[in-house]
Coordinates of C-alpha atoms in Angstrom, one line a residue:
T1 CA 16.7 52.1 67.3
G2 CA 19.1 51.1 70.0
S3 CA 21.4 53.5 72.0
G4 CA 24.1 51.4 73.5
S5 CA 27.0 52.8 71.5
D6 CA 28.7 56.2 71.5
I7 CA 28.0 56.7 67.8
Y8 CA 24.2 56.5 68.2
K9 CA 22.2 59.6 67.0
S10 CA 18.4 59.5 66.8
I11 CA 18.0 62.7 64.7
N12 CA 19.5 64.1 61.5
S13 CA 21.8 67.0 62.6
G14 CA 22.9 68.4 59.3
G15 CA 22.1 69.0 55.6
Y16 CA 22.2 65.3 55.2
D17 CA 23.8 62.5 57.3
G18 CA 25.0 59.0 56.7
A19 CA 22.9 56.2 58.0
L20 CA 24.0 52.8 59.4
S21 CA 21.6 49.9 60.0
L22 CA 22.5 46.5 61.3
F23 CA 20.4 43.3 60.9
D24 CA 20.8 39.9 62.5
P25 CA 21.0 36.7 60.4
Y26 CA 17.2 36.4 60.3
G27 CA 16.7 39.9 58.9
N28 CA 15.7 41.6 62.1
L29 CA 16.8 45.2 62.6
Y30 CA 18.7 45.6 65.9
F31 CA 20.6 48.8 65.4
S32 CA 20.1 51.9 63.3
T33 CA 21.6 55.4 63.6
Y34 CA 22.4 58.6 61.8
I35 CA 26.1 59.4 61.5
G36 CA 27.1 63.0 60.9
G37 CA 27.8 66.5 62.0
A38 CA 26.3 69.9 61.4
G39 CA 27.3 69.9 57.7
Y40 CA 26.9 67.2 55.0
E41 CA 28.0 63.6 55.4
D42 CA 27.8 60.6 53.1
M43 CA 28.7 57.1 54.0
E44 CA 30.1 55.2 51.0
D45 CA 31.1 51.8 52.3
V46 CA 31.2 49.6 55.4
K47 CA 33.1 46.3 56.0
A48 CA 33.3 43.9 59.0
T49 CA 36.6 43.5 60.8
S50 CA 37.9 40.1 62.0
D51 CA 37.0 41.0 65.6
N52 CA 33.4 41.7 64.7
G53 CA 33.8 45.4 64.5
L54 CA 33.1 47.7 61.5
I55 CA 35.1 50.1 59.3
L56 CA 33.0 52.9 57.8
V57 CA 34.2 55.3 55.1
G58 CA 32.7 58.3 53.3
Y59 CA 33.1 62.1 53.2
S60 CA 32.1 65.1 55.4
S61 CA 31.8 68.9 55.2
S62 CA 31.2 69.4 58.9
T63 CA 33.4 71.6 61.0
G64 CA 34.6 70.6 64.4
G65 CA 35.0 67.0 63.4
A66 CA 33.8 65.0 60.5
L67 CA 31.2 63.1 62.5
E68 CA 31.1 65.2 65.7
L69 CA 32.8 62.2 67.3
K70 CA 35.8 63.0 69.4
D71 CA 36.6 65.6 66.7
F72 CA 38.5 62.9 64.8
N73 CA 41.6 64.8 66.2
T74 CA 43.5 61.6 67.0
G75 CA 46.7 62.9 65.3
S76 CA 46.8 59.6 63.4
T77 CA 46.3 61.0 59.9
D78 CA 44.8 64.4 59.4
D79 CA 42.9 66.8 61.7
V80 CA 43.0 69.9 59.6
Y81 CA 39.7 71.1 58.1
Y82 CA 39.3 73.6 55.3
P83 CA 35.8 75.2 55.5
G84 CA 33.7 75.0 52.5
T85 CA 35.3 71.8 51.2
R86 CA 34.7 68.2 51.9
Q87 CA 37.1 65.7 53.3
G88 CA 37.1 61.9 53.5
Y89 CA 36.7 60.1 56.8
I90 CA 37.5 56.6 58.2
L91 CA 35.7 55.4 61.3
E92 CA 36.4 52.1 63.2
V93 CA 33.9 50.8 65.7
D94 CA 34.0 47.7 67.9
Q95 CA 31.3 45.0 68.1
E96 CA 29.5 47.1 70.7
L97 CA 29.5 50.0 68.1
N98 CA 31.7 52.1 70.3
A99 CA 34.3 54.3 68.4
V100 CA 37.8 52.8 68.4
W101 CA 39.4 55.2 65.9
G102 CA 38.5 57.8 63.4
T103 CA 40.2 60.4 61.3
K104 CA 39.6 62.9 58.5
F105 CA 41.6 62.3 55.3
G106 CA 42.4 65.1 52.9
G107 CA 44.8 67.3 51.1
T108 CA 46.5 70.5 52.4
T109 CA 45.5 72.8 49.5
E110 CA 42.4 74.9 50.0
V111 CA 40.0 74.6 47.0
D112 CA 36.8 76.4 46.2
L113 CA 34.8 73.3 45.6
G114 CA 35.3 69.6 46.1
G115 CA 38.0 68.0 48.2
E116 CA 38.1 64.3 49.0
R117 CA 35.6 61.4 49.0
V118 CA 36.6 58.0 50.4
K119 CA 34.6 55.7 48.2
A120 CA 35.4 52.1 49.4
V121 CA 37.3 50.0 51.8
D122 CA 38.4 46.4 52.3
L123 CA 40.6 44.5 54.7
D124 CA 43.6 42.3 53.9
N125 CA 44.6 39.0 55.6
N126 CA 46.5 40.9 58.3
G127 CA 43.4 43.0 59.1
D128 CA 45.0 46.1 57.6
F129 CA 42.6 48.6 55.9
V130 CA 42.9 49.6 52.2
F131 CA 40.7 52.5 51.2
I132 CA 40.3 54.3 47.9
G133 CA 38.7 57.5 46.8
I134 CA 39.0 60.7 44.7
T135 CA 40.4 64.2 45.2
N136 CA 40.8 67.4 43.2
R137 CA 43.7 68.8 45.2
S138 CA 47.3 68.2 46.2
G139 CA 48.7 67.6 49.6
L140 CA 47.7 64.1 50.4
P141 CA 50.1 62.3 52.8
T142 CA 51.7 60.2 50.0
S143 CA 54.6 57.9 50.7
A144 CA 58.1 58.6 49.5
G145 CA 58.7 56.4 46.4
S146 CA 55.0 55.6 46.0
F147 CA 53.5 55.0 42.6
E148 CA 52.4 58.6 42.2
E149 CA 53.5 61.0 44.9
V150 CA 51.9 64.2 43.5
Y151 CA 48.5 65.3 42.3
L152 CA 48.5 65.4 38.4
G153 CA 45.3 67.4 37.9
N154 CA 41.6 67.5 36.9
Q155 CA 40.6 64.7 39.4
D156 CA 42.7 61.8 40.6
A157 CA 42.0 58.7 42.6
F158 CA 44.0 57.7 45.7
I159 CA 44.8 54.4 47.3
V160 CA 45.8 54.2 51.0
K161 CA 46.8 51.3 53.3
V162 CA 46.5 51.7 57.1
D163 CA 48.1 49.4 59.7
H164 CA 45.3 48.1 61.8
N165 CA 47.4 48.1 65.0
T166 CA 49.1 51.5 64.9
K167 CA 46.5 53.2 62.7
E168 CA 49.5 54.7 60.8
I169 CA 49.6 54.9 57.0
S170 CA 51.6 52.1 55.5
W171 CA 51.6 53.7 52.1
C172 CA 49.5 56.2 50.1
T173 CA 49.5 57.1 46.4
Y174 CA 47.6 59.1 43.9
F175 CA 46.4 57.2 40.8
G176 CA 45.6 59.0 37.6
G177 CA 46.9 61.1 34.7
E178 CA 47.2 64.8 33.8
N179 CA 44.7 64.8 30.9
G180 CA 41.7 63.0 32.4
Q181 CA 39.4 62.5 35.4
E182 CA 39.5 59.3 37.3
D183 CA 36.7 58.0 39.5
V184 CA 36.8 54.8 41.6
Y185 CA 33.9 52.9 43.0
S186 CA 35.1 49.7 44.7
V187 CA 38.1 47.8 46.0
A188 CA 38.6 44.1 46.8
I189 CA 41.6 42.3 48.2
D190 CA 42.6 38.7 47.4
H191 CA 44.3 36.2 49.8
D192 CA 47.7 37.4 48.5
N193 CA 46.8 40.9 49.7
N194 CA 46.7 42.3 46.2
A195 CA 44.1 45.1 45.9
Y196 CA 41.9 45.3 42.8
L197 CA 40.1 48.6 42.2
V198 CA 37.6 49.6 39.4
G199 CA 36.3 52.8 38.1
T200 CA 36.0 55.1 35.1
Y201 CA 38.3 57.4 33.2
L202 CA 37.0 60.5 31.3
L203 CA 39.4 62.3 28.9
A204 CA 39.4 66.0 29.6
L205 CA 42.0 67.3 27.2
N206 CA 44.7 66.2 24.7
S207 CA 45.4 62.5 24.6
P208 CA 44.4 59.7 27.1
D209 CA 47.0 59.1 29.8
L210 CA 45.6 56.6 32.3
P211 CA 48.7 54.8 33.6
V212 CA 48.0 51.4 32.0
L213 CA 50.3 48.5 32.6
E214 CA 50.2 45.1 30.9
A215 CA 50.3 41.9 33.0
D216 CA 50.2 38.3 31.8
G217 CA 46.5 38.3 30.9
Y218 CA 43.8 40.6 29.6
Y219 CA 45.1 44.0 28.5
D220 CA 43.6 46.9 26.5
D221 CA 45.6 50.1 26.3
T222 CA 43.2 51.9 23.9
Y223 CA 40.7 54.6 25.1
D224 CA 37.7 53.7 23.0
A225 CA 35.1 56.2 24.2
A226 CA 33.4 57.7 21.2
S227 CA 32.7 61.2 22.4
G228 CA 34.1 63.7 24.9
S229 CA 31.3 63.0 27.3
D230 CA 31.8 59.2 27.4
N231 CA 33.7 57.3 30.1
E232 CA 35.9 54.3 29.7
G233 CA 36.0 51.8 32.5
F234 CA 39.2 50.4 34.0
V235 CA 40.5 47.7 36.2
A236 CA 43.7 48.1 38.3
K237 CA 45.7 45.8 40.5
F238 CA 48.2 46.9 43.2
D239 CA 50.3 44.5 45.4
E240 CA 50.4 44.7 49.2
D241 CA 53.3 47.2 49.0
G242 CA 51.5 49.6 46.8
D243 CA 53.2 48.7 43.6
R244 CA 51.2 48.9 40.4
I245 CA 50.9 45.4 38.9
W246 CA 48.2 45.7 36.2
V247 CA 46.0 48.5 34.8
T248 CA 43.8 48.1 31.8
Y249 CA 40.9 49.9 30.1
F250 CA 37.7 47.9 30.1
G251 CA 34.8 48.8 27.9
G252 CA 33.8 49.6 24.4
G253 CA 33.0 52.6 22.3
G254 CA 30.3 54.1 24.5
Y255 CA 29.6 55.3 28.0
D256 CA 31.1 52.6 30.3
R257 CA 31.3 52.2 34.0
V258 CA 32.8 49.5 36.1
Y259 CA 30.9 49.8 39.4
D260 CA 32.0 46.9 41.6
V261 CA 34.7 44.2 42.0
A262 CA 34.8 41.1 44.1
T263 CA 37.2 38.2 44.6
D264 CA 37.1 34.8 46.2
G265 CA 40.8 34.4 46.2
R266 CA 40.9 32.6 42.9
L267 CA 38.6 34.6 40.6
I268 CA 38.1 38.4 40.1
A269 CA 34.6 39.5 39.1
V270 CA 33.7 43.0 37.9
T271 CA 30.3 44.4 36.9
G272 CA 28.8 47.6 35.6
S273 CA 27.0 49.0 32.6
V274 CA 27.8 49.8 29.0
T275 CA 26.2 51.7 26.0
N276 CA 26.8 51.9 22.3
E277 CA 29.5 49.3 22.3
D278 CA 30.0 49.0 18.5
D279 CA 30.8 45.3 18.9
I280 CA 34.1 46.0 20.6
F281 CA 33.2 45.2 24.3
P282 CA 35.3 42.3 25.5
L283 CA 32.9 39.3 25.6
V284 CA 33.9 35.7 26.4
D285 CA 31.6 32.7 26.1
F286 CA 32.5 30.2 28.8
T287 CA 31.4 26.6 28.3
D288 CA 27.8 26.0 29.7
A289 CA 27.7 29.4 31.3
Y290 CA 25.0 32.0 30.6
F291 CA 26.0 34.2 27.6
D292 CA 24.4 37.2 25.8
D293 CA 26.3 39.1 23.2
L294 CA 23.6 41.5 22.1
I295 CA 22.7 45.0 23.3
D296 CA 19.1 45.1 22.3
V297 CA 17.8 48.4 23.7
S298 CA 15.8 51.0 21.7
D299 CA 18.4 53.7 22.0
E300 CA 22.0 52.6 22.4
T301 CA 23.2 56.2 22.8
K302 CA 21.2 56.7 26.0
E303 CA 20.2 53.3 27.4
A304 CA 22.6 51.0 29.2
T305 CA 23.1 47.3 29.5
A306 CA 24.5 45.6 32.5
F307 CA 27.5 43.2 32.2
I308 CA 29.4 40.7 34.4
S309 CA 33.0 39.7 33.6
V310 CA 35.3 37.3 35.4
F311 CA 39.1 37.1 35.4
D312 CA 41.3 34.3 36.7
R313 CA 44.2 34.9 39.0
N314 CA 46.5 35.4 36.0
T315 CA 44.2 38.3 34.9
D316 CA 43.0 36.3 31.9
L317 CA 39.3 37.1 31.0
I318 CA 37.5 33.8 31.2
W319 CA 33.8 34.9 31.1
S320 CA 32.1 38.1 30.1
T321 CA 28.5 38.6 29.1
F322 CA 25.8 41.3 28.8
L323 CA 22.7 40.9 31.1
G324 CA 19.3 41.5 29.6
D325 CA 17.6 42.6 26.4
K326 CA 15.3 45.5 25.5
A327 CA 15.6 46.9 29.0
T328 CA 18.0 49.5 30.4
S329 CA 19.9 47.7 33.1
N330 CA 22.8 48.8 35.4
A331 CA 24.7 46.3 37.6
H332 CA 26.0 48.0 40.8
G333 CA 27.1 45.1 43.0
V334 CA 28.8 41.7 42.7
S335 CA 29.7 39.1 45.3
F336 CA 30.9 35.6 45.6
D337 CA 28.8 33.3 47.9
P338 CA 30.3 33.5 51.4
A339 CA 28.8 30.2 52.3
T340 CA 31.2 27.5 53.4
D341 CA 30.1 24.7 51.2
V342 CA 31.9 24.0 48.0
Q343 CA 29.2 24.9 45.5
R344 CA 30.5 28.1 44.1
R345 CA 28.1 30.9 43.2
L346 CA 28.3 34.4 42.0
F347 CA 25.6 37.1 42.6
V348 CA 25.0 40.3 40.8
G349 CA 22.6 43.1 41.8
G350 CA 21.4 46.2 40.1
A351 CA 18.4 48.0 38.6
V352 CA 16.4 47.6 35.4
S353 CA 14.0 50.0 33.8
Y354 CA 11.7 49.1 30.9
E355 CA 8.7 50.0 28.8
H356 CA 5.6 48.0 29.6
D357 CA 5.9 45.6 26.7
D358 CA 9.6 44.9 27.1
Y359 CA 10.3 43.7 30.6
L360 CA 9.7 40.1 29.9
T361 CA 12.8 40.1 27.7
F362 CA 15.1 40.7 30.6
E363 CA 16.4 37.2 29.9
P364 CA 18.5 36.4 33.0
L365 CA 15.4 36.0 35.0
C366 CA 15.4 32.4 36.5
D367 CA 13.2 30.7 39.1
P368 CA 15.5 29.1 41.7
G369 CA 12.8 26.6 42.7
F370 CA 12.6 25.0 46.2
G371 CA 10.3 27.8 47.3
G372 CA 12.9 30.5 46.9
Y373 CA 11.8 34.1 46.2
Y374 CA 11.0 34.8 42.6
Q375 CA 9.2 37.6 40.9
D376 CA 8.9 37.9 37.1
E377 CA 6.3 40.6 37.1
P378 CA 7.3 44.3 37.1
L379 CA 6.9 45.9 40.5
A380 CA 7.3 49.5 39.5
D381 CA 4.2 51.6 38.5
F382 CA 4.3 52.4 34.8
Y383 CA 3.9 55.9 33.6
T384 CA 4.5 57.5 30.2
S385 CA 6.7 60.5 31.0
T386 CA 9.6 60.7 28.5
S387 CA 11.6 63.1 30.5
D388 CA 12.5 60.8 33.4
Q389 CA 15.3 58.4 32.5
H390 CA 14.6 56.4 35.8
K391 CA 11.0 55.7 35.1
N392 CA 9.6 52.2 35.7
V393 CA 12.6 51.0 37.7
D394 CA 12.9 47.7 39.6
G395 CA 15.9 46.1 41.3
F396 CA 17.2 42.7 40.3
I397 CA 19.3 40.0 41.8
L398 CA 21.0 37.3 39.7
G399 CA 22.7 34.2 40.9
F400 CA 25.1 32.1 38.8
D401 CA 26.5 28.6 39.4
I402 CA 30.2 28.9 38.8
D403 CA 31.3 25.4 39.8
G404 CA 32.7 24.7 36.4
F405 CA 35.0 27.8 36.5
P406 CA 38.7 27.1 36.9
E407 CA 40.2 27.6 40.3
D408 CA 43.8 27.6 41.6
P409 CA 44.4 25.6 43.6
P410 CA 41.6 23.1 42.9
V411 CA 39.4 22.3 45.9
S412 CA 38.2 18.9 44.8
I413 CA 36.8 17.0 41.8
F414 CA 33.9 15.6 43.9
E415 CA 30.4 16.8 44.5
F416 CA 30.1 16.7 48.2
E417 CA 27.0 15.1 49.6
N418 CA 28.2 14.6 53.1
Y419 CA 29.0 17.5 55.4
Q420 CA 30.3 16.5 58.8
Q421 CA 31.4 18.2 62.0
M422 CA 35.0 18.0 63.1
F423 CA 36.7 18.8 66.4
L424 CA 39.5 21.3 66.7
Y425 CA 41.7 21.9 69.7
P426 CA 42.5 24.1 71.4
N427 CA 39.5 26.2 70.5
P428 CA 39.8 29.2 71.1
S429 CA 43.5 29.1 69.9
S430 CA 46.3 31.6 69.7
G431 CA 48.2 29.8 67.0
L432 CA 48.6 26.0 66.5
V433 CA 45.4 24.1 65.9
S434 CA 45.0 20.3 65.7
I435 CA 42.2 18.3 64.0
Q436 CA 41.0 15.3 66.1
G437 CA 40.1 12.0 64.5
M438 CA 41.0 12.7 60.9
E439 CA 43.1 10.2 58.9
G440 CA 45.0 10.6 55.6
E441 CA 45.8 13.7 53.6
S442 CA 43.3 16.6 53.7
F443 CA 42.9 19.9 52.0
I444 CA 42.5 22.7 54.5
R445 CA 40.8 26.0 53.9
V446 CA 40.2 28.9 56.4
V447 CA 37.5 31.5 55.6
D448 CA 37.0 34.8 57.5
I449 CA 33.6 36.3 58.4
N450 CA 33.5 38.2 55.1
G451 CA 33.7 34.9 53.2
K452 CA 37.2 35.5 52.1
V453 CA 39.7 32.6 51.9
V454 CA 42.6 33.5 54.1
F455 CA 44.5 30.2 54.2
E456 CA 44.8 27.0 52.2
K457 CA 47.1 24.1 52.5
Q458 CA 47.4 20.4 51.8
L459 CA 48.1 18.5 55.1
V460 CA 49.0 15.0 56.2
A461 CA 47.2 13.3 59.1
Q462 CA 47.7 14.8 62.6
Q463 CA 49.8 17.7 61.2
P464 CA 49.0 20.8 63.3
I465 CA 47.9 24.0 61.5
D466 CA 49.7 27.2 62.3
L467 CA 47.2 30.1 62.3
S468 CA 49.2 32.5 64.4
F469 CA 49.4 35.0 61.6
L470 CA 45.6 35.5 61.6
P471 CA 44.1 38.5 63.4
Q472 CA 41.9 37.9 66.4
G473 CA 38.4 36.8 65.4
L474 CA 36.0 34.1 64.3
Y475 CA 36.8 31.9 61.3
V476 CA 35.4 28.8 59.6
L477 CA 37.9 25.9 59.0
Q478 CA 37.1 23.3 56.3
A479 CA 38.9 20.0 55.8
I480 CA 38.3 18.0 52.6
V481 CA 39.1 14.3 52.7
A482 CA 38.2 12.2 49.7
D483 CA 34.5 12.9 49.0
L484 CA 33.8 14.3 52.5
Q485 CA 33.9 17.8 53.8
F486 CA 34.3 18.7 57.5
N487 CA 33.4 22.1 58.8
S488 CA 34.0 23.8 62.2
T489 CA 34.4 27.3 63.5
I490 CA 37.6 28.4 65.2
Q491 CA 38.2 31.4 67.3
I492 CA 41.6 33.1 67.2
I493 CA 42.6 35.0 70.3
R494 CA 45.5 37.1 71.3

């Protein structure tokens, strides 16, 4: 539907293509397209830019251009294609869905199978792109002096930062060891421009050698996977210059995967699934928060249990719990509430499969009330085949109130009942912004369109706010005075 952009394609043109669909705030579909060439394409992630465009990432095996779009031969990163392999791609489009920039991303060594997959992308406070992925070959355009300049073998991850203005690589590094296979699934950037990435490590030979590094908080340097086919999850942190800050295993004695990571600038949440944990999975019971410390499935060697774990800014683990009993569950997504009020929420999404008599014991089910959507009956059709591990599968969405969780800096000790409009000038602005009619000290917070906190400061009355460092785009500015919160949108122009 829709054909006003130069990336629009109405038919599938290859083995399989990526697909992009956009919805308005009311859930109405207003744009949908295939994205791909004559080969195979996969779209792994998409993020909104500060000027209302999009960054799309994935991988392609098409010749003549990863997406048959301007051949991606911009010269900005890599326009060399090795037939029979796959390469990653990065595509930027504007708010009209016209291509702004695109490139292949891959190594220079020809391999029989494999290549690169760009798995996830996020944007920092400057609008620069950080993307991650996996490769099984050498020759990536790593930076001199980067954390790992060379490919170490088996399968390594990579982390790349791209300047949003020049489209040049700021830094690029491999991430992994010689003896294992790394896979990465998600990346999230906090308001200090630190990048958090999560994934799995599978030992292939000899001894584990994931490049772990202790920080001030949670740390586990032991590879606990019980068998050669089991994975161990990990969490890693790199600063804005590409320096390794923190890397830790995260899991227990079974098959562990950390699928997703999110941050609101204060807390870091990770989610995934675990099996056969032998009571060594890192669980933390936070006061008054939901907590389940049991894996209660019929076969711990095959069935999985979802988890949600939260770290503070110092990487201390402050809450960690299993999700669900007597049902195989996998959590694939986590997100902090992007709403601009001060009631803090955390959402987890995934899938649950169950036998007919067991689904009611998926304990996190909770009716939100107030007419919100709620379904406590299974939606999947039951069948009795024992050969299909995905039988009787439904999706789930869980929401948690995290108002009681620590935050740094604190927003307020009050519950806000009064939300008021304030007046900003000039608006649009290219830098300095003043708040009209506000008296006394106030706590100021600026949030981008992805819900990420990009600026916080305590201000005195009539003190202008310098937002000249922000990329062009639309933001929400909040001012908290006593027990009142004022909200207004602000447009930054250049």
